[in-house]
Coordinates of C-alpha atoms (C1' of nucleotides) in Angstrom, one line a residue:
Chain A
X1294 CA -42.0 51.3 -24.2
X1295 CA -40.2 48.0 -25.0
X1296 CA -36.4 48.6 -24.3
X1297 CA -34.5 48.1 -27.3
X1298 CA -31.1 48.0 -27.7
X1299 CA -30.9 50.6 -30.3
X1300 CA -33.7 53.4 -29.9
X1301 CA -32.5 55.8 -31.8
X1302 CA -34.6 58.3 -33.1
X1303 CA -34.0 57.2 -36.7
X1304 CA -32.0 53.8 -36.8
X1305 CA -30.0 53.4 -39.9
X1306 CA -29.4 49.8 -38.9
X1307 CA -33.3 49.0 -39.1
X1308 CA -33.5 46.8 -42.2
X1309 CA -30.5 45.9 -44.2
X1310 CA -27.3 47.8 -44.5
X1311 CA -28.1 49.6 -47.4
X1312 CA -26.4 49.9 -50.5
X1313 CA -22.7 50.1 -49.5
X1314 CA -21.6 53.0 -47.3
X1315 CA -24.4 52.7 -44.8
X1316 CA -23.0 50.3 -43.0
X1317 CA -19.8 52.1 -42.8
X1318 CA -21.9 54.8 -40.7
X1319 CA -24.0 51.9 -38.4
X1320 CA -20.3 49.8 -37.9
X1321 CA -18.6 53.3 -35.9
X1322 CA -22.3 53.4 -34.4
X1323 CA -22.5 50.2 -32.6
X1324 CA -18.9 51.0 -32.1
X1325 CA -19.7 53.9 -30.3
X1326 CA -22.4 52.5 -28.2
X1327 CA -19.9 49.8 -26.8
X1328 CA -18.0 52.6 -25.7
X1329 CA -20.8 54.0 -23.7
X1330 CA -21.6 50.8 -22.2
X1331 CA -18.0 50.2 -21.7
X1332 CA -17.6 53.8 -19.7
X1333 CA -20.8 52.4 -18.3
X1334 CA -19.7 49.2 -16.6
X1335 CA -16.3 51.4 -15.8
X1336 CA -18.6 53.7 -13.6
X1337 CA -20.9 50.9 -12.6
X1338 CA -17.9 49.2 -10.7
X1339 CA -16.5 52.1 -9.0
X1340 CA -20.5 53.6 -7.5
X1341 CA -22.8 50.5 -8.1
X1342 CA -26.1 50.5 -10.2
X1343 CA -28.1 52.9 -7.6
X1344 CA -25.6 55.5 -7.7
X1345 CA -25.0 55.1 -11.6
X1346 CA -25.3 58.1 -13.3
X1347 CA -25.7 58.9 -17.4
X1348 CA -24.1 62.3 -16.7
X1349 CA -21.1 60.3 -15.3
X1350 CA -20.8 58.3 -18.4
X1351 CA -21.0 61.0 -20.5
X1352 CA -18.3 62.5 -18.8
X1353 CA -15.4 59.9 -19.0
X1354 CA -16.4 59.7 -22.5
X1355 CA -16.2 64.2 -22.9
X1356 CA -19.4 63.8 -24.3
X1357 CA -22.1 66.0 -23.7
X1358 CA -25.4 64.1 -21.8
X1359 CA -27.9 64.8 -24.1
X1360 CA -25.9 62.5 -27.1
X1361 CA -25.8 59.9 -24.7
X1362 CA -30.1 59.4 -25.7
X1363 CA -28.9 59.1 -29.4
X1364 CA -27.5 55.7 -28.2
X1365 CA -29.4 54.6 -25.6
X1366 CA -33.5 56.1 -25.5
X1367 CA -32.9 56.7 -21.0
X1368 CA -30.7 55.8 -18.6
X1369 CA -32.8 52.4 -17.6
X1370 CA -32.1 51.3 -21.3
X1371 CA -28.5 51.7 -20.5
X1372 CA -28.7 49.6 -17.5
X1373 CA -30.3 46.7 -19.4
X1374 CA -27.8 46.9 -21.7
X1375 CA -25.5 46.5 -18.8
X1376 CA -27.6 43.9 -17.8
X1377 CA -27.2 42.1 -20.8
X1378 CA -23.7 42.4 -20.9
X1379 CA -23.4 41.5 -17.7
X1380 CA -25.1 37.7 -18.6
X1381 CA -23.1 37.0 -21.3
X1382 CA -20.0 37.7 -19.6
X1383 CA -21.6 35.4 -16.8
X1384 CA -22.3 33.3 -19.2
X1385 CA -18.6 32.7 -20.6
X1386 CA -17.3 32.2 -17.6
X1387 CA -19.8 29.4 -16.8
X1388 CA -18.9 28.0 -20.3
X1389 CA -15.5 28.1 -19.5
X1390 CA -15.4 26.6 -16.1
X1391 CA -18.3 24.3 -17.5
X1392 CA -15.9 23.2 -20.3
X1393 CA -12.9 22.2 -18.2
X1394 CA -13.7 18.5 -17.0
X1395 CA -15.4 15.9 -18.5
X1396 CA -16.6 14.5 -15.5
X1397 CA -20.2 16.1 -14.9
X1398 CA -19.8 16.5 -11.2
X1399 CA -17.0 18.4 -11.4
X1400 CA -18.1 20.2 -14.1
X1401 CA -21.0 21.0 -12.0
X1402 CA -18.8 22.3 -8.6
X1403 CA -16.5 24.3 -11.6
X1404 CA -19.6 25.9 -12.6
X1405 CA -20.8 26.8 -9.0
X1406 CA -17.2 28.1 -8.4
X1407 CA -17.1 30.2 -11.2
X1408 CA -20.5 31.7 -10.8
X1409 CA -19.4 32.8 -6.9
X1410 CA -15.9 33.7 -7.9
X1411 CA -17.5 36.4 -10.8
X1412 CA -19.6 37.5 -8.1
X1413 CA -16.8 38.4 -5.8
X1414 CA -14.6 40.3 -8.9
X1415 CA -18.1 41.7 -9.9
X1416 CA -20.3 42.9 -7.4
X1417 CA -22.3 45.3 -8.7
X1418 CA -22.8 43.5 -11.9
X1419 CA -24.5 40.8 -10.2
X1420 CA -26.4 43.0 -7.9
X1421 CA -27.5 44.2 -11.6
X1422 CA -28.2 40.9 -12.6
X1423 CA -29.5 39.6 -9.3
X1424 CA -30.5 42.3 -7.0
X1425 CA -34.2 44.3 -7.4
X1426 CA -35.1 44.3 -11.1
X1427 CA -34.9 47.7 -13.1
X1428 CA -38.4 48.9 -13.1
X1429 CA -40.4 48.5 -16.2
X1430 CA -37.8 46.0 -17.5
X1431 CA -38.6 42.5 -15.7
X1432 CA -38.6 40.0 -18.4
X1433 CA -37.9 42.1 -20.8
X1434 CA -37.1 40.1 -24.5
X1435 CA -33.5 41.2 -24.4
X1436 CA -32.7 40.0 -20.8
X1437 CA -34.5 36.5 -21.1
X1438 CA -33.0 36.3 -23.9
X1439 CA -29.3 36.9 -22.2
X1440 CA -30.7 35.1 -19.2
X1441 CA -31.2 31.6 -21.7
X1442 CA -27.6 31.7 -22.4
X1443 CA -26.3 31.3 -18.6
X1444 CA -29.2 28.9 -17.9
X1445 CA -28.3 26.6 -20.9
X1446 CA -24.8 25.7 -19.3
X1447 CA -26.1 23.9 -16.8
X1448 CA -28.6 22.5 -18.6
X1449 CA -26.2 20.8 -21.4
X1450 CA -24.5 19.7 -18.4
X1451 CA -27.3 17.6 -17.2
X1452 CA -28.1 16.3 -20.8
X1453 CA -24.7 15.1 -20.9
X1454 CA -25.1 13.7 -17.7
X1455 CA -27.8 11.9 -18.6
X1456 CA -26.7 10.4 -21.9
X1457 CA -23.9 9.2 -20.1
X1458 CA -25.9 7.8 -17.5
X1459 CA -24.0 8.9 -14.7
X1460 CA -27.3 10.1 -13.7
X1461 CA -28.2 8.9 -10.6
X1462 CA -32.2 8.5 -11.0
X1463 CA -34.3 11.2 -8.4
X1464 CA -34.9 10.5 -4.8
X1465 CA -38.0 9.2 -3.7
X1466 CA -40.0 12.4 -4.4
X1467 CA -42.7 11.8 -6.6
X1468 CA -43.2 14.4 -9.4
X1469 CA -46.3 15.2 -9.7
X1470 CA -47.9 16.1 -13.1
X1471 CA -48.4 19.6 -12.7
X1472 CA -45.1 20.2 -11.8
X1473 CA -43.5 18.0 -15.0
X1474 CA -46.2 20.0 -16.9
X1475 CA -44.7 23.6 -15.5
X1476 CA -41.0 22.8 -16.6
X1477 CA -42.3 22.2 -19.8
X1478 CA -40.9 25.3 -21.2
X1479 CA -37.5 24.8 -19.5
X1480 CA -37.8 21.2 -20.7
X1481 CA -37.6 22.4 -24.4
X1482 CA -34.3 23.3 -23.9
X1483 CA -33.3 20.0 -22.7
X1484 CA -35.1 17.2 -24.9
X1485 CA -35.1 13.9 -23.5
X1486 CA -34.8 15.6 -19.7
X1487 CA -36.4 13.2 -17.2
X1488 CA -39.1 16.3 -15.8
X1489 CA -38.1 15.3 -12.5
X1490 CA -34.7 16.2 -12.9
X1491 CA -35.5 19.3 -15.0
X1492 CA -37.6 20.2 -11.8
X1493 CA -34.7 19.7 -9.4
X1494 CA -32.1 21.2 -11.3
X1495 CA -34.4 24.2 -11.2
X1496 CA -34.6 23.9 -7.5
X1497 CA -30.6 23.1 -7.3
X1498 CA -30.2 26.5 -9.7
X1499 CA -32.3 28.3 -7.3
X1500 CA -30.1 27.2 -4.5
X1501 CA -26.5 27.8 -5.8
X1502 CA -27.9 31.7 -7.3
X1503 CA -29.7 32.0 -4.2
X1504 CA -26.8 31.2 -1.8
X1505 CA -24.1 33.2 -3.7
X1506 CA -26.4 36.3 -4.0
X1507 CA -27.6 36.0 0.4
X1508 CA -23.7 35.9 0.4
X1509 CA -22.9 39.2 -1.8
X1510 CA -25.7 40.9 -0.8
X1511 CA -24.8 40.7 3.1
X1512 CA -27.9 38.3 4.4
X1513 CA -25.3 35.7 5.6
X1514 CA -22.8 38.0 7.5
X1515 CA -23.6 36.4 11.2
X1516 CA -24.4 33.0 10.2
X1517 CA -21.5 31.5 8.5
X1518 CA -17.9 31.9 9.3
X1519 CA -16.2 30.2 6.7
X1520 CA -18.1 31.0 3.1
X1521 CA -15.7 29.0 1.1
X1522 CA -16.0 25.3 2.9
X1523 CA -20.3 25.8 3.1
X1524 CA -20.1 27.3 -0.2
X1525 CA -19.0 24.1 -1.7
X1526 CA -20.8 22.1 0.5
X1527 CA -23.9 23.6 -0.7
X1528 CA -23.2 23.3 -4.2
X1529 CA -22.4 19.4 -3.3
X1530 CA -26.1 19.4 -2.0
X1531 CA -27.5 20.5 -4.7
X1532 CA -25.8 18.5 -7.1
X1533 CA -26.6 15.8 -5.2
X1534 CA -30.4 16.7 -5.4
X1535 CA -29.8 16.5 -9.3
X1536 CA -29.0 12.6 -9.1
X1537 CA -24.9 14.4 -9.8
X1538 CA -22.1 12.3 -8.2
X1539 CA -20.4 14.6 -6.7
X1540 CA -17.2 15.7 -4.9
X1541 CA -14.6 13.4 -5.4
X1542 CA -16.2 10.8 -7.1
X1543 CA -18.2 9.7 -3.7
X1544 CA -21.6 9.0 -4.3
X1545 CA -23.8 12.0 -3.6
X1546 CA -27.4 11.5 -2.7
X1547 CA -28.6 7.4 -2.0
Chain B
X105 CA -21.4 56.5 10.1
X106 CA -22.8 53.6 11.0
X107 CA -26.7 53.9 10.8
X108 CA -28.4 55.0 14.0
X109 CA -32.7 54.5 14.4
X110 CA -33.2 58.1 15.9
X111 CA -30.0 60.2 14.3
X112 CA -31.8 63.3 15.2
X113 CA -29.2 66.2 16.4
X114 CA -29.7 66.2 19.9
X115 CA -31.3 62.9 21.0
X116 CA -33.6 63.1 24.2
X117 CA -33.4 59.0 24.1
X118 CA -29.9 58.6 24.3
X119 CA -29.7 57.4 27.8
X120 CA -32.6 56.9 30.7
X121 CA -35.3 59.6 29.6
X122 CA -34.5 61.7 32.1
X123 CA -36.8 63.0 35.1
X124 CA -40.1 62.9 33.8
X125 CA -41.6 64.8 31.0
X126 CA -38.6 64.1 28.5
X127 CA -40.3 60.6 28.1
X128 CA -43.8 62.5 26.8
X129 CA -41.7 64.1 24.2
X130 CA -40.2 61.0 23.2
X131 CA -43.5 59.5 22.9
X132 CA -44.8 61.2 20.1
X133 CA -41.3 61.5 18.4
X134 CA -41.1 58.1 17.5
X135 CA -45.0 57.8 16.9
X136 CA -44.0 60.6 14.6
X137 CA -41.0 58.2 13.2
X138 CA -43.3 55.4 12.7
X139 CA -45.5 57.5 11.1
X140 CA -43.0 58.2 8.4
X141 CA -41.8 55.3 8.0
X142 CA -46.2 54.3 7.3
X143 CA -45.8 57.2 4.7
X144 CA -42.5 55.7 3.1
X145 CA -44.0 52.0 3.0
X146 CA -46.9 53.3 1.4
X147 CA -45.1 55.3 -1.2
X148 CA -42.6 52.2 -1.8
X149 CA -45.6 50.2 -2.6
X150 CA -46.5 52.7 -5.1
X151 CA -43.2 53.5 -6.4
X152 CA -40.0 50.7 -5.3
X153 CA -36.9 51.3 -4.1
X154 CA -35.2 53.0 -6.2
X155 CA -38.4 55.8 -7.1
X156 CA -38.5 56.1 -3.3
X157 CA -38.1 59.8 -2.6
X158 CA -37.7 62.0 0.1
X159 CA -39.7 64.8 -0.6
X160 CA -42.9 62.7 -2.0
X161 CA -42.6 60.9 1.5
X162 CA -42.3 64.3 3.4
X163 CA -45.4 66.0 0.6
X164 CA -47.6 62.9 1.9
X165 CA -46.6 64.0 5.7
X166 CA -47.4 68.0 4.5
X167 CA -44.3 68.2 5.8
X168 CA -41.3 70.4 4.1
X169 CA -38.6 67.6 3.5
X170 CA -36.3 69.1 5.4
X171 CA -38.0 68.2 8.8
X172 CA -37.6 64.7 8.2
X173 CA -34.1 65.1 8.6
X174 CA -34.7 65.4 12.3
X175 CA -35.9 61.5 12.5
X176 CA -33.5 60.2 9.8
X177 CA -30.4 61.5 9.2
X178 CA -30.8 60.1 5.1
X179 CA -32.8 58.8 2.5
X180 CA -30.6 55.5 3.2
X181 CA -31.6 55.7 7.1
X182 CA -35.1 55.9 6.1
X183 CA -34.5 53.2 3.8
X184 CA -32.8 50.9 5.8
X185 CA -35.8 51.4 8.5
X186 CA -38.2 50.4 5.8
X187 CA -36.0 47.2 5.4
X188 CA -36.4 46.4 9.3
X189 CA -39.8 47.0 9.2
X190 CA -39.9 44.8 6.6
X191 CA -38.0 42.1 7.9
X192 CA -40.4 42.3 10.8
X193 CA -43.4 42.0 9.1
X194 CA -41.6 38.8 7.1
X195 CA -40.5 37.2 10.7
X196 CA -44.0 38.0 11.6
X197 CA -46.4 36.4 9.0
X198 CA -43.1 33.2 8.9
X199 CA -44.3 33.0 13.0
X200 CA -47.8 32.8 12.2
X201 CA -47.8 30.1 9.6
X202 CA -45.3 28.2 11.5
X203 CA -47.9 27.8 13.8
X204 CA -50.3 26.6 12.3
X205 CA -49.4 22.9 12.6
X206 CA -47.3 21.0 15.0
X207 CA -46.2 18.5 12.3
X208 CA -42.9 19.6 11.6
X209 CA -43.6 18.7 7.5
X210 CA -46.6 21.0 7.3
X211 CA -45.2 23.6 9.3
X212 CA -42.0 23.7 6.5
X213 CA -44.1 24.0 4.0
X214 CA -46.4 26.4 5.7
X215 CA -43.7 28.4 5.9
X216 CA -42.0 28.7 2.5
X217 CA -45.6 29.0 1.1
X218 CA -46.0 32.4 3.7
X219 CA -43.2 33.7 2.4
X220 CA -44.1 33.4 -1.2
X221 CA -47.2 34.6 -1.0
X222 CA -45.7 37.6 1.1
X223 CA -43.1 38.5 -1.3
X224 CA -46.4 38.5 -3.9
X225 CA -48.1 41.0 -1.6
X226 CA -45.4 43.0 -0.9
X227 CA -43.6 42.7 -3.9
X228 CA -41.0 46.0 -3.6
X229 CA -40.6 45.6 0.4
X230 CA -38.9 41.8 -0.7
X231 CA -37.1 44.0 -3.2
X232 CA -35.8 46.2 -0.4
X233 CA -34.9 43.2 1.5
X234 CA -33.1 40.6 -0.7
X235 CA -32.6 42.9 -3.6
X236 CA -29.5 44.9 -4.1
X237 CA -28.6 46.2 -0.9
X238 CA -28.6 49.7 -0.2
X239 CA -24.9 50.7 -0.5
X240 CA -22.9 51.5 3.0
X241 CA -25.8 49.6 4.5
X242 CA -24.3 46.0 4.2
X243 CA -24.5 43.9 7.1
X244 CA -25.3 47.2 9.4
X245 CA -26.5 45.9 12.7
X246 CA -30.0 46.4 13.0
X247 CA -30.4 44.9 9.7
X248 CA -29.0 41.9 10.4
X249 CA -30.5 42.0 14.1
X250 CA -33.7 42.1 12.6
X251 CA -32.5 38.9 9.8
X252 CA -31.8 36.4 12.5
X253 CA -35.9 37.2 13.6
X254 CA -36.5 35.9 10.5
X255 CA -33.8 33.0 10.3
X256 CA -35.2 31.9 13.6
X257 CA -38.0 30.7 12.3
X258 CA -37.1 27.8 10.5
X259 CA -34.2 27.4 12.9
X260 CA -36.5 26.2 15.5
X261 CA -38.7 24.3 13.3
X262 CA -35.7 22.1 13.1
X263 CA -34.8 22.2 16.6
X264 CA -38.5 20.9 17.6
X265 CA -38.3 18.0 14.4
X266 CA -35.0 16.9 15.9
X267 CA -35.9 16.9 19.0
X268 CA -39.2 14.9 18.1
X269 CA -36.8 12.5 16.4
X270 CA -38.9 13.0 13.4
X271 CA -35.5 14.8 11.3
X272 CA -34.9 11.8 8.9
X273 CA -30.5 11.3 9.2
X274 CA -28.7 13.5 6.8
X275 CA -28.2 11.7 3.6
X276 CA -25.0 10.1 2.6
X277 CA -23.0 13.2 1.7
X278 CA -20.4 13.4 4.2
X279 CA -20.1 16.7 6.2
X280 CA -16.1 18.5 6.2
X281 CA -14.9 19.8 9.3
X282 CA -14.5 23.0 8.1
X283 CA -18.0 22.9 6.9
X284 CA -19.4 21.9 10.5
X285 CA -17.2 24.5 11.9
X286 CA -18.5 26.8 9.3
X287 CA -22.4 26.8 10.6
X288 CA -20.6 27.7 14.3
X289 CA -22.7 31.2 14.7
X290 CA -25.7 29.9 13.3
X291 CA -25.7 26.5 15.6
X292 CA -25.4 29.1 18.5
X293 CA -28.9 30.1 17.7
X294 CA -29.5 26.4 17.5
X295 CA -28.1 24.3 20.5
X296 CA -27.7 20.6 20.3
X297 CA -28.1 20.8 15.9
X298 CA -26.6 18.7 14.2
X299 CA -23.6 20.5 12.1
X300 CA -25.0 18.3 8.9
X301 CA -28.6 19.1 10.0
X302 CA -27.3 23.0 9.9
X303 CA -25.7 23.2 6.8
X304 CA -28.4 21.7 5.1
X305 CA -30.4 24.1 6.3
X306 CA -28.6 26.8 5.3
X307 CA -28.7 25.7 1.9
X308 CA -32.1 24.7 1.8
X309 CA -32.8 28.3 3.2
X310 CA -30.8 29.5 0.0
X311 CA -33.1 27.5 -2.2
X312 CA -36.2 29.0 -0.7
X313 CA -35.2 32.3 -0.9
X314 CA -33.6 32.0 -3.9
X315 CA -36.6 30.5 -5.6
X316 CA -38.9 33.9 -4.4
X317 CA -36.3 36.1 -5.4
X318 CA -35.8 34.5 -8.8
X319 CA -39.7 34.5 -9.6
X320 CA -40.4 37.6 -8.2
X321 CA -37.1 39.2 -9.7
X322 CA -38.7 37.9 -13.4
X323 CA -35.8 35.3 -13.7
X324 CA -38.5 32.7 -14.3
X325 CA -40.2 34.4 -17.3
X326 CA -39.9 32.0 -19.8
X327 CA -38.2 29.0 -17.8
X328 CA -41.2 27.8 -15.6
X329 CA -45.1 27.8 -16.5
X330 CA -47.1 26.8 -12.9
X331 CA -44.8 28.7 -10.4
X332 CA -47.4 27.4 -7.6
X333 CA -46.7 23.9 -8.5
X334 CA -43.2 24.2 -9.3
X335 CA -42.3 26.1 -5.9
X336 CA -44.4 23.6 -4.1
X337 CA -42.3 21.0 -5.5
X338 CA -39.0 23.2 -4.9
X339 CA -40.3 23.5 -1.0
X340 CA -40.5 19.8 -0.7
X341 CA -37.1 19.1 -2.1
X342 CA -35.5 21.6 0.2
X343 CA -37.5 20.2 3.3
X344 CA -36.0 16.4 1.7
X345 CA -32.4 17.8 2.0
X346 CA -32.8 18.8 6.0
X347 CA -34.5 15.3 6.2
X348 CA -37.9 17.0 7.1
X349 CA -40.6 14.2 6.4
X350 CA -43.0 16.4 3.9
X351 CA -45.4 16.4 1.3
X352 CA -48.8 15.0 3.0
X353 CA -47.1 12.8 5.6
X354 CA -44.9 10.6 2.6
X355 CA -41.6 9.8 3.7
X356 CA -39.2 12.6 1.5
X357 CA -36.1 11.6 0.6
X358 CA -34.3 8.4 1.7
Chain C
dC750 C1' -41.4 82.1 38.0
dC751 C1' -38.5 83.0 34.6
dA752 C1' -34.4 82.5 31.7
dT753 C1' -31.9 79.4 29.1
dA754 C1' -31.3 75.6 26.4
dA755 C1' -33.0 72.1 23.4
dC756 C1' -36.2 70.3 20.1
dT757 C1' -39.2 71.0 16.1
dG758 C1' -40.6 72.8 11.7
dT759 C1' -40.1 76.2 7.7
dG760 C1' -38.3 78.2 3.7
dA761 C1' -34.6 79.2 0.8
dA762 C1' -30.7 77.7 -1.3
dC763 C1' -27.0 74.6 -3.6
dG764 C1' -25.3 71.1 -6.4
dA765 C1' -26.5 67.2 -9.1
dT766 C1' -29.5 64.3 -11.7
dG767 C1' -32.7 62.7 -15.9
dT768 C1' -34.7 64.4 -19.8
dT769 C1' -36.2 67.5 -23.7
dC770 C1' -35.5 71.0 -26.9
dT771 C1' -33.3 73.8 -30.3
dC772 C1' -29.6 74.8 -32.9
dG773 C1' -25.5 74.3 -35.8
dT774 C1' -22.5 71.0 -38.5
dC775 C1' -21.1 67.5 -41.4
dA776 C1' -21.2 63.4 -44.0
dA777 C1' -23.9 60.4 -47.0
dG778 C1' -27.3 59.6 -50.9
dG779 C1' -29.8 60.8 -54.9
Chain D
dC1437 C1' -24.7 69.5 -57.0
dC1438 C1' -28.0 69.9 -53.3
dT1439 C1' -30.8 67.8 -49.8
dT1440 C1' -31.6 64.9 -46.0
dG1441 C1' -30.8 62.9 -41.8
dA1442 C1' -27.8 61.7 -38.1
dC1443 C1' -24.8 63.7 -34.8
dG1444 C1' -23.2 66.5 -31.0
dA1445 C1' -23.4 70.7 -28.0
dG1446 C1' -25.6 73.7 -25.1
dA1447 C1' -29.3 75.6 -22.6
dA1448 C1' -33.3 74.8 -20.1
dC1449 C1' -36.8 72.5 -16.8
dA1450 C1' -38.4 69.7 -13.1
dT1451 C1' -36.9 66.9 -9.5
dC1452 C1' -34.0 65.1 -6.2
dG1453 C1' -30.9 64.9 -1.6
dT1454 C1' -29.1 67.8 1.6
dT1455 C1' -27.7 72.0 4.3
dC1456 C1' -28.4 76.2 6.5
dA1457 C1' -30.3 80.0 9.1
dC1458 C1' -34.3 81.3 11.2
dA1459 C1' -38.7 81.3 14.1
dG1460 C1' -41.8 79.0 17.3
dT1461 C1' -42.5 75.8 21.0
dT1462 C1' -41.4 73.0 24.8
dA1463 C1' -38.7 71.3 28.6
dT1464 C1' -35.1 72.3 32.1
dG1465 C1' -32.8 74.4 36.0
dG1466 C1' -31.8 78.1 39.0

DNA sequence: CCATAACTGTGAACGATGTTCTCGTCAAGG
DNA sequence: CCTTGACGAGAACATCGTTCACAGTTATGG
């Protein structure tokens, strides 16, 4: 029932590899099932997760179906596996864009960019990612798991940020203690995180995934002309609702 | 092509309904329509989006599935009527908590709390609204008709707090031409907003949403303990960054 | 009033899908 | 050496979306 990433009927890779030439046999394995996901995000870009289909994969592989499920235990197992892909690849690029400025507001607005701009080259991906949640696999170990590693970008960014004390300390909003309390879990990611800023950025990371996902997903097609120039304004906003200085060096929120 | 509401072969409603009579037939066809899309919302609540078939829908009619192919041409047609419906039923319970309350504070809050608990209640129908979009269905124009229903909501909210001078001035973040120009369509909804006033809302819009579709989408799993306090907390800071005064009458962000 | 057309529903059928099962084959391990 | 287990292929089953030809009913128009 729990997805795992290999369900094979028996897993040779289940405890150590063996005495020598086991591992020879799981290495062309995992080999193998990056193929399959590879063919996988191959036919996931050209029809989109609904229209995804394991016989499909199988195909551009010339395999037959039915040894497709000696990789992956259904075709929802495959998507999370896509799914997990699909975060770390989302992850990189945040790390990337994350890593090329010192300054913490622009690292912030790289990060934003970077985030929309995979979106755009990877719709379906982040519809994956982003859109209605494979059934029977919300908050699944594998995907939170993935998930931590995008969410951990901007969280280093703020620790930085705060270190540096370029921080500029939260508006006037009180925090009160339930909320610092419900961050808690967030907040062991970040130690030494003022709660109130753990509890906006959450709110700011809601915003900037929540903008660029109305955006790809159609909910903003008669309300905004120009996607680009509110894009970033947005992200300045919620940077600014961080205590970031942001764009340009201006002070953002005060 | 593009999706019609009654795509049936020969459509008795495609202009005036003729002398007399025609309009008794076109009664019960589209009691009969709304009666499948009943049967379809019920069997999305039991099943989600992407379960959703045809046939169960039709089998809970004791119809043969073919004969729903005289009310909608697809399974995306039905689908996408299920997403109106839905966006009704969302602009519908956003209207009656905005409502309750003429202080422009509460009735933010009122709001975002509406939709929440909505989204809770109706957990695949916000799926099938702000999840991954049915494909060819982007942007069609009944969908997005029905959107702005919903968008007007808090669009007038801010009208009515503006024009009780009760809209604390945008903070300090300067707003780009191309941003104000940006918001054009959407200020058309809105006469006499201010552009800043309007891309702030926009993006505290994104948070909102974004926040419910994160939860609800199991992006929060291990991130956020109390999601009722935490969301609370995310509602006031997005009413702070429109310059709504919020949170029992306290002054939000300034 | 009646003939003609249109609308509505049925049942069979086609192609495609996810999944399971059985069967041979072949390499690895004792 | 032989045995075991993974591997892949192929057939099979149930289900799905969709189309088609056909029958029954209703409205329309002369």
């Amino acid at each position: 029932m729990p997805p795992a990433v290999s369900p094979a009927p028996g897993s040779p890779g289940a405890d150590g590899p063996g005495p020598s030439a086991a591992g020879a046999r799981a290495r062309v394995r995992v080999e193998l099932m990056r193929e399959i996901t590879d063919a996988g995000r191959a036919e996931l870009a050209e029809v989109g997760p609904a229209a995804l289909s394991l016989r499909a994969v199988a195909r551009r592989l010339g395999m037959a179906p039915s040894a497709l499920y000696r990789y992956y235990a259904s075709r929802d197992h495959l998507l999370t596996a896509l799914i997990v892909d699909a975060y770390n690849a989302l992850a990189a690029t945040a790390a990337a864009a994350d890593a090329t400025s010192q300054d913490p507001g622009r690292r912030w607005m790289a990060l934003g960019r970077a985030l929309r701009e995979w979106s755009g080259g990877h719709p379906h991906e982040w519809a994956l990612v982003f859109g209605s949640p494979v059934p029977g696999f919300v908050g699944s170990e594998e995907t939170t798991a993935a998930a931590t590693g995008l969410h951990r970008v901007p969280i280093e960014l703020l620790v930085d940020a705060a270190g540096a004390g370029v921080l500029d300390a939260p508006g006037g909003l009180p925090v009160p203690p339930a909320v610092a309390a419900s961050v808690a879990p967030m907040a062991a990611l970040a130690p030494g995180l003022d709660p109130a800023v753990a509890a906006a950025a959450l709110a700011a990371w809601a915003q900037v995934l929540g903008a660029i996902s109305l955006e790809r997903f159609g909910h903003f097609v008669g309300a905004v002309d120009d996607q680009d120039a509110w894009f970033d304004h947005c992200l300045r906003l919620a940077g600014g609702l961080v205590g970031l200085r942001v764009g340009g060096g201006a002070p953002a929120v005060r």
